[in-house]
PDB file of C-alpha atoms in Angstrom:
ATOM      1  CA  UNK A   1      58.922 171.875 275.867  1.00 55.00           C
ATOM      2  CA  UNK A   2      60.656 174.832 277.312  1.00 76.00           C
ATOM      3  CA  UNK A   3      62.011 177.138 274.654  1.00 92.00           C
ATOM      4  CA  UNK A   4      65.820 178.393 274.324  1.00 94.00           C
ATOM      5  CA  UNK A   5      65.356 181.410 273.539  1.00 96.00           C
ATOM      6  CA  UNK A   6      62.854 182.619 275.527  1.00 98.00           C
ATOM      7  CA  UNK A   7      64.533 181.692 278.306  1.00 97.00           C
ATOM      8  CA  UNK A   8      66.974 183.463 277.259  1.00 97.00           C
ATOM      9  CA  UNK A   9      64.830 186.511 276.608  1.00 98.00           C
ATOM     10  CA  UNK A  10      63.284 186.133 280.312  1.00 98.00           C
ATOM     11  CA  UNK A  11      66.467 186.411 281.435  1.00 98.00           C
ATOM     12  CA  UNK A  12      67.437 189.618 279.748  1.00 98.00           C
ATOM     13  CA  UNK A  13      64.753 191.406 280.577  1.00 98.00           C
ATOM     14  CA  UNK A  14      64.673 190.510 284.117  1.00 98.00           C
ATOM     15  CA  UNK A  15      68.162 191.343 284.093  1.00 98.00           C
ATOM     16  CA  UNK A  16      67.007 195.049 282.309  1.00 98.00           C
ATOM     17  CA  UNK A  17      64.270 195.812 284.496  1.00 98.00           C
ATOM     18  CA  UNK A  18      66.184 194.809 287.537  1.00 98.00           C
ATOM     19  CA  UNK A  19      68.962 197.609 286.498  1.00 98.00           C
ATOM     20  CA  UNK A  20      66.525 200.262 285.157  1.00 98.00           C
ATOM     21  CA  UNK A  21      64.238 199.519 288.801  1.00 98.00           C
ATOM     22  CA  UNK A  22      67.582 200.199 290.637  1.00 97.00           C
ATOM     23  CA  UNK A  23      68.480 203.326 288.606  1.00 96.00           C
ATOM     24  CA  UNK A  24      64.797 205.013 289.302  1.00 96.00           C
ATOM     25  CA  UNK A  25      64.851 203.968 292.950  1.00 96.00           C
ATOM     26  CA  UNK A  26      68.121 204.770 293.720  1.00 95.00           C
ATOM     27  CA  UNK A  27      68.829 207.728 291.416  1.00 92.00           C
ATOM     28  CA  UNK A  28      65.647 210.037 292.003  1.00 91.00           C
ATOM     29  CA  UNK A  29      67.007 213.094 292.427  1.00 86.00           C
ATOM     30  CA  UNK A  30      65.301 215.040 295.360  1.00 85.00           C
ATOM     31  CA  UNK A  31      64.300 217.944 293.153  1.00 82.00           C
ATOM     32  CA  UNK A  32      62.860 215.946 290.037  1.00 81.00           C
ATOM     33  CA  UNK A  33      60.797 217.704 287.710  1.00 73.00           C
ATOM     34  CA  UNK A  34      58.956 216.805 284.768  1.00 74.00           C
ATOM     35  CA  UNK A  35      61.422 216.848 281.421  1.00 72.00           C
ATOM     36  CA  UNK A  36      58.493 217.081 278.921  1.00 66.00           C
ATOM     37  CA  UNK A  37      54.774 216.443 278.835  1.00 62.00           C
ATOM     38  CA  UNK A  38      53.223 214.619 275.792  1.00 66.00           C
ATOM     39  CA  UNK A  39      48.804 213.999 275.495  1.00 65.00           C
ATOM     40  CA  UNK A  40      48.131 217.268 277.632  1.00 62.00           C
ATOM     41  CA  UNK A  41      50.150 219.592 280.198  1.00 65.00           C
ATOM     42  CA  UNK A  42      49.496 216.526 282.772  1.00 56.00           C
ATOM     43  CA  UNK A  43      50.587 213.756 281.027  1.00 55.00           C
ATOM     44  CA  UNK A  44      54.376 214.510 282.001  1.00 58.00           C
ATOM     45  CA  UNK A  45      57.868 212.855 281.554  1.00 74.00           C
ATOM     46  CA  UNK A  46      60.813 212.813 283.843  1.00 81.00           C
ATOM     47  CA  UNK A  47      64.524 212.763 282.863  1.00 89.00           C
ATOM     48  CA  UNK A  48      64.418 209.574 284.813  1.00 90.00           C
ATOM     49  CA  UNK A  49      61.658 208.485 282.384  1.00 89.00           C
ATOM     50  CA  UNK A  50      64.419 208.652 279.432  1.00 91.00           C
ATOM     51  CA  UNK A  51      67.898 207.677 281.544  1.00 93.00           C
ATOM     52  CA  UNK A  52      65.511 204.393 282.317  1.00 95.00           C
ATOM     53  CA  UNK A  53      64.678 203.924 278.480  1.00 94.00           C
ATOM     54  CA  UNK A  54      68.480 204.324 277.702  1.00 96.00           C
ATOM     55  CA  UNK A  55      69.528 202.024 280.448  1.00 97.00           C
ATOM     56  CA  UNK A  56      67.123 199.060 278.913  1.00 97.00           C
ATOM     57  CA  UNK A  57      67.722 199.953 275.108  1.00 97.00           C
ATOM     58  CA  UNK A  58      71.648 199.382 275.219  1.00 97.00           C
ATOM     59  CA  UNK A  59      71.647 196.804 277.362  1.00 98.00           C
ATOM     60  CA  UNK A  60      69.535 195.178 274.681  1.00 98.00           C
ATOM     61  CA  UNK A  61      71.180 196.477 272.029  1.00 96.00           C
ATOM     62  CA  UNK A  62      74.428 195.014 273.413  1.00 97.00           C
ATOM     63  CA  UNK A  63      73.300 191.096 273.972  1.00 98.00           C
ATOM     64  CA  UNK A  64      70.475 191.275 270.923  1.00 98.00           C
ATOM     65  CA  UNK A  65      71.666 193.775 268.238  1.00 97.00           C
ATOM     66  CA  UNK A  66      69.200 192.579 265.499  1.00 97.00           C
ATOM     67  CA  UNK A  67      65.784 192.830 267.904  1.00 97.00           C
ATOM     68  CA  UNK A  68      63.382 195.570 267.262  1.00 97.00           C
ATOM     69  CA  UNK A  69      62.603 197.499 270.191  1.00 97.00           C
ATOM     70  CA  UNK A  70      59.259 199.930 270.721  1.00 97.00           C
ATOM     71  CA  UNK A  71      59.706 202.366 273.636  1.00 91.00           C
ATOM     72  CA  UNK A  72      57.537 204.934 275.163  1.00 86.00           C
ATOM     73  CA  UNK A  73      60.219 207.433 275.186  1.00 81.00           C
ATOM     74  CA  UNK A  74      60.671 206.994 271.611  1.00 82.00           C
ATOM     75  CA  UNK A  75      62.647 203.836 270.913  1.00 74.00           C
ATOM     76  CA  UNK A  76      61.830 202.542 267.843  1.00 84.00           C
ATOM     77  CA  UNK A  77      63.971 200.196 265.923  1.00 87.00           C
ATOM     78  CA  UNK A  78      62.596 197.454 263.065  1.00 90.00           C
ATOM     79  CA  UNK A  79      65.265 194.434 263.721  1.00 92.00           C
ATOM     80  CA  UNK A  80      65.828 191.629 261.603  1.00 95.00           C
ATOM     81  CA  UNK A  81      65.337 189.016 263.923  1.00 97.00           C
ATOM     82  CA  UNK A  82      61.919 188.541 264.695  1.00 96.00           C
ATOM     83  CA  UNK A  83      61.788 189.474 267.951  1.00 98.00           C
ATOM     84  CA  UNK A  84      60.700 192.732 269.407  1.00 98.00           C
ATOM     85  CA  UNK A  85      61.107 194.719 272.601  1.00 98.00           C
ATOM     86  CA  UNK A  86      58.264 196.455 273.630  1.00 98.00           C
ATOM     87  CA  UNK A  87      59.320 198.702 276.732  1.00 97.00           C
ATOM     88  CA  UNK A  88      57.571 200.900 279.122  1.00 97.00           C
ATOM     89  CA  UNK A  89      60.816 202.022 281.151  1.00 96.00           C
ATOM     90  CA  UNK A  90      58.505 204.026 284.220  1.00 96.00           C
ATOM     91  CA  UNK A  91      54.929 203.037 284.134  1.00 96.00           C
ATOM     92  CA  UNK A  92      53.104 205.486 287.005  1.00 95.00           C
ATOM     93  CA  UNK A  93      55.146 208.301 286.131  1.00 91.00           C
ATOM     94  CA  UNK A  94      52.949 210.687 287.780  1.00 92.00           C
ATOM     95  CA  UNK A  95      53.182 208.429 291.302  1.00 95.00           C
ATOM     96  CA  UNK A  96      56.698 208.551 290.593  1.00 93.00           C
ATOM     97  CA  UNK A  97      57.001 212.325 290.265  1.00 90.00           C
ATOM     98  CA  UNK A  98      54.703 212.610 293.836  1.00 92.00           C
ATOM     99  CA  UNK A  99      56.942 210.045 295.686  1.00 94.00           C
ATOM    100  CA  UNK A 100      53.993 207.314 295.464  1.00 96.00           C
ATOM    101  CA  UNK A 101      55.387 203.998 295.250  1.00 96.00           C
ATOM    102  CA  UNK A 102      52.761 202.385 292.769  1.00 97.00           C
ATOM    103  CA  UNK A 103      54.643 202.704 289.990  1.00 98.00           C
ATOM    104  CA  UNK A 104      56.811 199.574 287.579  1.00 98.00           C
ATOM    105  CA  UNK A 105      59.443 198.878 285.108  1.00 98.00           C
ATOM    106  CA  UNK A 106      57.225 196.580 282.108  1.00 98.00           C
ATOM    107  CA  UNK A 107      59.525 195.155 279.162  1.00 98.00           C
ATOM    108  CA  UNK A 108      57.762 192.395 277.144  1.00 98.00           C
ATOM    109  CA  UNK A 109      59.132 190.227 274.379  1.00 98.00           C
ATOM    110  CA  UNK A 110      57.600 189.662 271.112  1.00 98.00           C
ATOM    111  CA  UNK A 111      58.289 186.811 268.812  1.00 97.00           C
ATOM    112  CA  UNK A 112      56.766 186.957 265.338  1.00 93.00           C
ATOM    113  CA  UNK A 113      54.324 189.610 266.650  1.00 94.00           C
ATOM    114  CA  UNK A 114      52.798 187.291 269.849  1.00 97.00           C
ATOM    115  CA  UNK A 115      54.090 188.254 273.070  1.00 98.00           C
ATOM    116  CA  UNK A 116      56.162 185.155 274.715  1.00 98.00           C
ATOM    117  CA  UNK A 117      57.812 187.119 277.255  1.00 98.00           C
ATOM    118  CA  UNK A 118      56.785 189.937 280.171  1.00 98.00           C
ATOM    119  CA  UNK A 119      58.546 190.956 283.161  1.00 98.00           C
ATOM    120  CA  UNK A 120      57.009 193.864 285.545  1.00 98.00           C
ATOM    121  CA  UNK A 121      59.348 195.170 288.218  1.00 98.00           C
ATOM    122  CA  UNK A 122      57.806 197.431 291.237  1.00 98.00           C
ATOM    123  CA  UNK A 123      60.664 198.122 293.306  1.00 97.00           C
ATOM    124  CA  UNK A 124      58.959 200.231 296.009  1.00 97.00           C
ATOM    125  CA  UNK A 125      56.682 197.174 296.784  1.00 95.00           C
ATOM    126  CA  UNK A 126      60.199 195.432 296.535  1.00 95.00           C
ATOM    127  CA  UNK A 127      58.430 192.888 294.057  1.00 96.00           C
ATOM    128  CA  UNK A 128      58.677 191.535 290.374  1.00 98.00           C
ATOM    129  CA  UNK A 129      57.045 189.609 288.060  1.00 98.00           C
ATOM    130  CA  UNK A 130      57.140 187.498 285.136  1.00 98.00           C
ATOM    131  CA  UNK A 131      55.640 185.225 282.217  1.00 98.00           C
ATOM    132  CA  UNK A 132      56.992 183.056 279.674  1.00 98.00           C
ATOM    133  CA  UNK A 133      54.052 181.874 277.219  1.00 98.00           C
ATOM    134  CA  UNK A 134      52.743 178.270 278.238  1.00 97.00           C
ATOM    135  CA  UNK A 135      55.063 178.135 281.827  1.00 97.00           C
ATOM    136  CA  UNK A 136      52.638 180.623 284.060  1.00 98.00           C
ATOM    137  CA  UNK A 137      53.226 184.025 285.629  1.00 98.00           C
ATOM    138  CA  UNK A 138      55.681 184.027 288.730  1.00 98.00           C
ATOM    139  CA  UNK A 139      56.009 186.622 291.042  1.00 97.00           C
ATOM    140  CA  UNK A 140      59.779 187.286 292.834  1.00 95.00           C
ATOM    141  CA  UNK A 141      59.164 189.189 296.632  1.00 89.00           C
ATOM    142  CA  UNK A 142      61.926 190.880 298.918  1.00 71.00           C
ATOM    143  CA  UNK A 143      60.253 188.968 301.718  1.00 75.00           C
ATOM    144  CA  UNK A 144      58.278 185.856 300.438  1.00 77.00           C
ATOM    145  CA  UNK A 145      60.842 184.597 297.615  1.00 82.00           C
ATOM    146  CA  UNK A 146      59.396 182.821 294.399  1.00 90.00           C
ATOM    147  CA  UNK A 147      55.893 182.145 293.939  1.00 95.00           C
ATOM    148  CA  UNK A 148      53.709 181.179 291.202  1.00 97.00           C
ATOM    149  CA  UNK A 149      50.594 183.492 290.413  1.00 98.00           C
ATOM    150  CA  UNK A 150      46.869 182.148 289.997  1.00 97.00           C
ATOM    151  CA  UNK A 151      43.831 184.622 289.721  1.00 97.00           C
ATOM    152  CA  UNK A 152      41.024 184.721 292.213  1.00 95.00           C
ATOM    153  CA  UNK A 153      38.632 182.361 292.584  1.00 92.00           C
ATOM    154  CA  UNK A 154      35.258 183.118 290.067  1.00 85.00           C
ATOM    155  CA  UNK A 155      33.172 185.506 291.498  1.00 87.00           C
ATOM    156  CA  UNK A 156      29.952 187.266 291.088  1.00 93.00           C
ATOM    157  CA  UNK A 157      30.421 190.889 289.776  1.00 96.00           C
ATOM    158  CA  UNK A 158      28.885 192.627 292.851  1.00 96.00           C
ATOM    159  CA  UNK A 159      31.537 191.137 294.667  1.00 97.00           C
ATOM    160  CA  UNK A 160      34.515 192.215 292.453  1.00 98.00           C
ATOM    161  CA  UNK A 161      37.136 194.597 292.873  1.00 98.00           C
ATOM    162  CA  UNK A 162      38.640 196.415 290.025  1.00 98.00           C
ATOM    163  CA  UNK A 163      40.925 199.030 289.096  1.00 98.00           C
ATOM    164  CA  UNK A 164      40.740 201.526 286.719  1.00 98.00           C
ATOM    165  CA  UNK A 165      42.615 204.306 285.228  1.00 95.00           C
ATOM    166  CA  UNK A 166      42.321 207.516 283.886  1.00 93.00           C
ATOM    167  CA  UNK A 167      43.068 209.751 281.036  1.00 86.00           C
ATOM    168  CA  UNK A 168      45.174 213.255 280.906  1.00 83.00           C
ATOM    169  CA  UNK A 169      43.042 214.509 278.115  1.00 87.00           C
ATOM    170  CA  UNK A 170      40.326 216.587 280.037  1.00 88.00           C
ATOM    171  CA  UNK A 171      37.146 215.362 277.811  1.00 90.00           C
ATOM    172  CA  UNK A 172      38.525 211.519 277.328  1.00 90.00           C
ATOM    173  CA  UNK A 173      38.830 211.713 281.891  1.00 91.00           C
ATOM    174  CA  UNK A 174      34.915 213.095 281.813  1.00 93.00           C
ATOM    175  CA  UNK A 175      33.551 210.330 280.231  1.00 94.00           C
ATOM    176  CA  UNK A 176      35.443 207.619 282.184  1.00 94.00           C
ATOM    177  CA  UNK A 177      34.597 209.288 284.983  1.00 94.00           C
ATOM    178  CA  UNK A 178      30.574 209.194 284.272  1.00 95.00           C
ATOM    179  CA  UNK A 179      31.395 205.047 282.970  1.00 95.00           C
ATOM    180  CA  UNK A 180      33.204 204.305 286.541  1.00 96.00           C
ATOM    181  CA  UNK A 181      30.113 206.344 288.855  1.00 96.00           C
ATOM    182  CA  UNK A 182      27.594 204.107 286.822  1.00 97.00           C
ATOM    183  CA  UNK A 183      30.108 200.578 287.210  1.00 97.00           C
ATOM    184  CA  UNK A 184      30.157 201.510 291.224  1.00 97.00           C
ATOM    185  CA  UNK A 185      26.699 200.294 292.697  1.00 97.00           C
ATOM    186  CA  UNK A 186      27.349 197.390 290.191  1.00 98.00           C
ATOM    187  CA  UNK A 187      31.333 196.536 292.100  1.00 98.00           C
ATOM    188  CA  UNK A 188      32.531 195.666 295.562  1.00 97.00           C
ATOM    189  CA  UNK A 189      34.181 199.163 294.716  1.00 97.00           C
ATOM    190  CA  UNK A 190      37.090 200.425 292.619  1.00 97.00           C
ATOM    191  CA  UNK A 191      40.530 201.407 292.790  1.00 97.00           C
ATOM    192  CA  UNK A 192      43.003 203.809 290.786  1.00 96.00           C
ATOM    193  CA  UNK A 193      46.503 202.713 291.444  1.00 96.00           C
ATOM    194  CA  UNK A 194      47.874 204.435 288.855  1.00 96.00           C
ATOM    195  CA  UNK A 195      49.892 202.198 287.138  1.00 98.00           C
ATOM    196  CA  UNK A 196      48.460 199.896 284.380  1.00 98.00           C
ATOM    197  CA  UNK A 197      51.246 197.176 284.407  1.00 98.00           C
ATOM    198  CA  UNK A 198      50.814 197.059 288.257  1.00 98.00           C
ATOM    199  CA  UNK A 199      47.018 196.303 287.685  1.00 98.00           C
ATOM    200  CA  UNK A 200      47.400 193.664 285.485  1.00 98.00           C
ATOM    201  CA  UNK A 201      50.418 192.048 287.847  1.00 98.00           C
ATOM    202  CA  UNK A 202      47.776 192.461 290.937  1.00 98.00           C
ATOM    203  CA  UNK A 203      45.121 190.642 289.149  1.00 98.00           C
ATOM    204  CA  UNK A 204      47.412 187.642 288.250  1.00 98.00           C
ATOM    205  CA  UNK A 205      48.247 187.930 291.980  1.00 97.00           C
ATOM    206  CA  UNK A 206      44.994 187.688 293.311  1.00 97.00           C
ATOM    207  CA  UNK A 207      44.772 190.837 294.712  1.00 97.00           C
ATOM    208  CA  UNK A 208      42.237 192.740 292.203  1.00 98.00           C
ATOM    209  CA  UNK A 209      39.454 190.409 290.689  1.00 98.00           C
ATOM    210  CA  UNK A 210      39.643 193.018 287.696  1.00 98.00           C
ATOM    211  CA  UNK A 211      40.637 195.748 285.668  1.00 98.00           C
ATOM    212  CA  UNK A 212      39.556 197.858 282.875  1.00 98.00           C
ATOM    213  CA  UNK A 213      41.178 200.925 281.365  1.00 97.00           C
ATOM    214  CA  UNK A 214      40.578 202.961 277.823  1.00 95.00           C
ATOM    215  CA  UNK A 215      43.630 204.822 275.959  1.00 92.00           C
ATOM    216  CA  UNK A 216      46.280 202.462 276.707  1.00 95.00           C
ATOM    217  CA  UNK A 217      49.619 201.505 274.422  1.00 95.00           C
ATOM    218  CA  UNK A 218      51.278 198.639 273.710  1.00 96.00           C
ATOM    219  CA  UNK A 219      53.968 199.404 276.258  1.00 96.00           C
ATOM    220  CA  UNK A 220      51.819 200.065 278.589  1.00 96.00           C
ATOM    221  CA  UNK A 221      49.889 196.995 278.778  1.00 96.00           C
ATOM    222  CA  UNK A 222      52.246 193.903 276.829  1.00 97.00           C
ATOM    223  CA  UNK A 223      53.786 192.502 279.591  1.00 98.00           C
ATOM    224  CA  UNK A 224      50.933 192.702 282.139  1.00 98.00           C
ATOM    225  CA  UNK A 225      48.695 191.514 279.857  1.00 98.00           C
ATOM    226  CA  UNK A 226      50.878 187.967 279.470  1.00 98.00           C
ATOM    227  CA  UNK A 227      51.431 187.752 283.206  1.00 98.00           C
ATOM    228  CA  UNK A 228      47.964 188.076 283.656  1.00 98.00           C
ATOM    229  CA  UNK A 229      46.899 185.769 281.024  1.00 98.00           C
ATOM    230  CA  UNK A 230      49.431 183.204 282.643  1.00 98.00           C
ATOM    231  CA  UNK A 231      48.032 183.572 286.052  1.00 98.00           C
ATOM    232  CA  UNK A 232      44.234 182.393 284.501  1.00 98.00           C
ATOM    233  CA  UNK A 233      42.620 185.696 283.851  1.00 98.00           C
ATOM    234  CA  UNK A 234      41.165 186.014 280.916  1.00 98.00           C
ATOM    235  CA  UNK A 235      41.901 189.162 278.981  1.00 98.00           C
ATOM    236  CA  UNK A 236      40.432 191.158 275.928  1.00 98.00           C
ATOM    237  CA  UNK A 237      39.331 194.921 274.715  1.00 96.00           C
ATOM    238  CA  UNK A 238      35.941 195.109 273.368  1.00 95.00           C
ATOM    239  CA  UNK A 239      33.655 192.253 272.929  1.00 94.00           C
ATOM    240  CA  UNK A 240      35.852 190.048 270.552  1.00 93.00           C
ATOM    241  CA  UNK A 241      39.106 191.869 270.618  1.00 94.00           C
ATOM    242  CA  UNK A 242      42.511 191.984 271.593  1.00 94.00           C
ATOM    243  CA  UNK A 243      43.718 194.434 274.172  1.00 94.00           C
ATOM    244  CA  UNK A 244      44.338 197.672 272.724  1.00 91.00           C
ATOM    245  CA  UNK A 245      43.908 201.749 272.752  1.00 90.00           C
ATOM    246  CA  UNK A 246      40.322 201.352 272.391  1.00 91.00           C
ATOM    247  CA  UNK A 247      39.396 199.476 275.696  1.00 96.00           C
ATOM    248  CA  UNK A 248      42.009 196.826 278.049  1.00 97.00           C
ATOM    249  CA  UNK A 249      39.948 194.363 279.929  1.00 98.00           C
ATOM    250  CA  UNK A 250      41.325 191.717 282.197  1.00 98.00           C
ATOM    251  CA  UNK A 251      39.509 189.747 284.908  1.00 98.00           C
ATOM    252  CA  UNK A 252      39.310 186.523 286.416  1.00 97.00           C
ATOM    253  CA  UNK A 253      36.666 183.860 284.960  1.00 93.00           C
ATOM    254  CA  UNK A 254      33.408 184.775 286.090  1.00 94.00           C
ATOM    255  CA  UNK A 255      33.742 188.403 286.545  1.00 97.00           C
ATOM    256  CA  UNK A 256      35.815 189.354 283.118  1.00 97.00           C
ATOM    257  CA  UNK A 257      33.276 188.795 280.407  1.00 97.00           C
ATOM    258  CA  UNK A 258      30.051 190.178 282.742  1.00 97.00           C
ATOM    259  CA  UNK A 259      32.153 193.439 283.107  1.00 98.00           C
ATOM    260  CA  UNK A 260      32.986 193.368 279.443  1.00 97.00           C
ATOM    261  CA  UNK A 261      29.530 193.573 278.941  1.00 97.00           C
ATOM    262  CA  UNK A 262      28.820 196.766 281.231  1.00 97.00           C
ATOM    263  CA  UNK A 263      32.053 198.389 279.843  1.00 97.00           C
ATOM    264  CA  UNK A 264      30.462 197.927 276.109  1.00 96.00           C
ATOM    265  CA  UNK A 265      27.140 198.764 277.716  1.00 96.00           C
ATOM    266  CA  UNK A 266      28.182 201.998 278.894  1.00 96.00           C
ATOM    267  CA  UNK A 267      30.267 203.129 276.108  1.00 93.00           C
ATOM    268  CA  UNK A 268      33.355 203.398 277.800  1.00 93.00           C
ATOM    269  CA  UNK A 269      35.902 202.846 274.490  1.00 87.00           C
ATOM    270  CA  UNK A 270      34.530 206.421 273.648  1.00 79.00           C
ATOM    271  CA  UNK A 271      33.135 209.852 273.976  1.00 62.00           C
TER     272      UNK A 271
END
């Protein structure tokens, strides 16, 4: 039975993305340069990072005043309502800063603390995506229109390709580094987009058969996650857990849990 309110949640934050994607597309200035930087002098923020947080905040704020929200930028609200925004208004900041176009708008919804809703908009692969919790992941193209997501076919690990990402904090991007040269003669090979929602959205697309990434924050993976998770991939963070900062695992069936097993293996949720 299809729920009220989360379509009605889908439908604000497609509407939100949609406006913040527009405002970071459209309204780069030609001389942007980074506003503040946060884990280390590398891990940067743009003013567009914050106008994009303050576009998707009051729009939210204006249709659902008693929702908490939880933004990268610093949004942080409790609500009253049960429901909570969890918003990651630029993800790939630093492809956004270089002109590279792998970069997203993510805004999930959470009801009672599960995540029901996710929408990720990329609009320099003039794409978006989105989840509602028991309906599947759908994915909205400039050129191919609506189309629902399903995860590769299982496949052995040698044959899989997955993405990666890396931490600013010099000692943290060492050790990942040494974890992804040892996962390599194991892969097809590996990629580094750059954008964790993006990964997640390519391997409910197909287009990835994994991914794998330590450090990462609720904003940063929420909405992916559920897309992907709605597509068929299975996802996780260490053997037995959730997602979280520790380790982010997502895969289709077949290759997730083997690489779950290397990951834990190698060490890669530490130092």
């Amino acid at each position: 039975m299809t729920d009220p309110l989360h379509t009605d949640l889908l439908d604000l934050a497609q509407e939100a993305a949609r406006r913040a994607g527009a405002l970071l597309r459209d309204g780069r200035p030609a001389d942007l340069a980074v506003a503040a930087t946060k884990s280390s002098p590398i891990d940067v923020v743009t003013e567009m990072d914050i106008a994009a947080e303050k576009l998707i905040t009051g729009l939210i704020a204006e249709h659902r005043p008693d929702d908490g929200i939880l933004g990268e930028e610093g949004a942080a609200t409790e609500g009253t309502s049960g429901v909570r925004w969890v918003i990651d208004p630029l993800d790939g900041t630093v492809n956004y800063l270089y002109g590279l176009p792998t970069w997203a708008v993510s805004i999930a919804a959470e009801q009672n603390g599960e995540t029901v809703v996710g929408v990720v908009t990329a609009p320099m692969r003039g794409e978006s995506f989105h989840a509602v919790r028991g309906r599947g992941a759908w994915a909205t193209g400039a050129w191919d229109g609506e189309r629902r997501l399903a995860c590769r076919p299982a496949a052995p690990l040698e044959q899989a390709l997955v993405s990666t990402g890396f931490n600013y904090v010099a000692d943290v991007r060492a050790h990942q580094a040494d974890v992804a040269q040892r996962l390599i003669p194991l892969l097809r090979d590996i990629r580094r987009g750059g954008s964790a929602a993006v990964d997640l959205c390519d391997v409910a697309a197909g287009r990835l058969d994994g991914y794998y990434e330590r450090g990462l924050h609720p904003w940063d993976l929420a909405a992916g996650d559920l897309i992907a998770r709605e597509a068929g991939a299975l996802t996780g963070g260490r053997p037995g857990e959730r997602p979280s900062g520790d380790l982010t695992v997502a895969g289709t069936p077949g290759v997730f849990e083997p690489l779950q097993r290397l990951l834990e293996e190698f060490g890669a949720w530490h130092d």
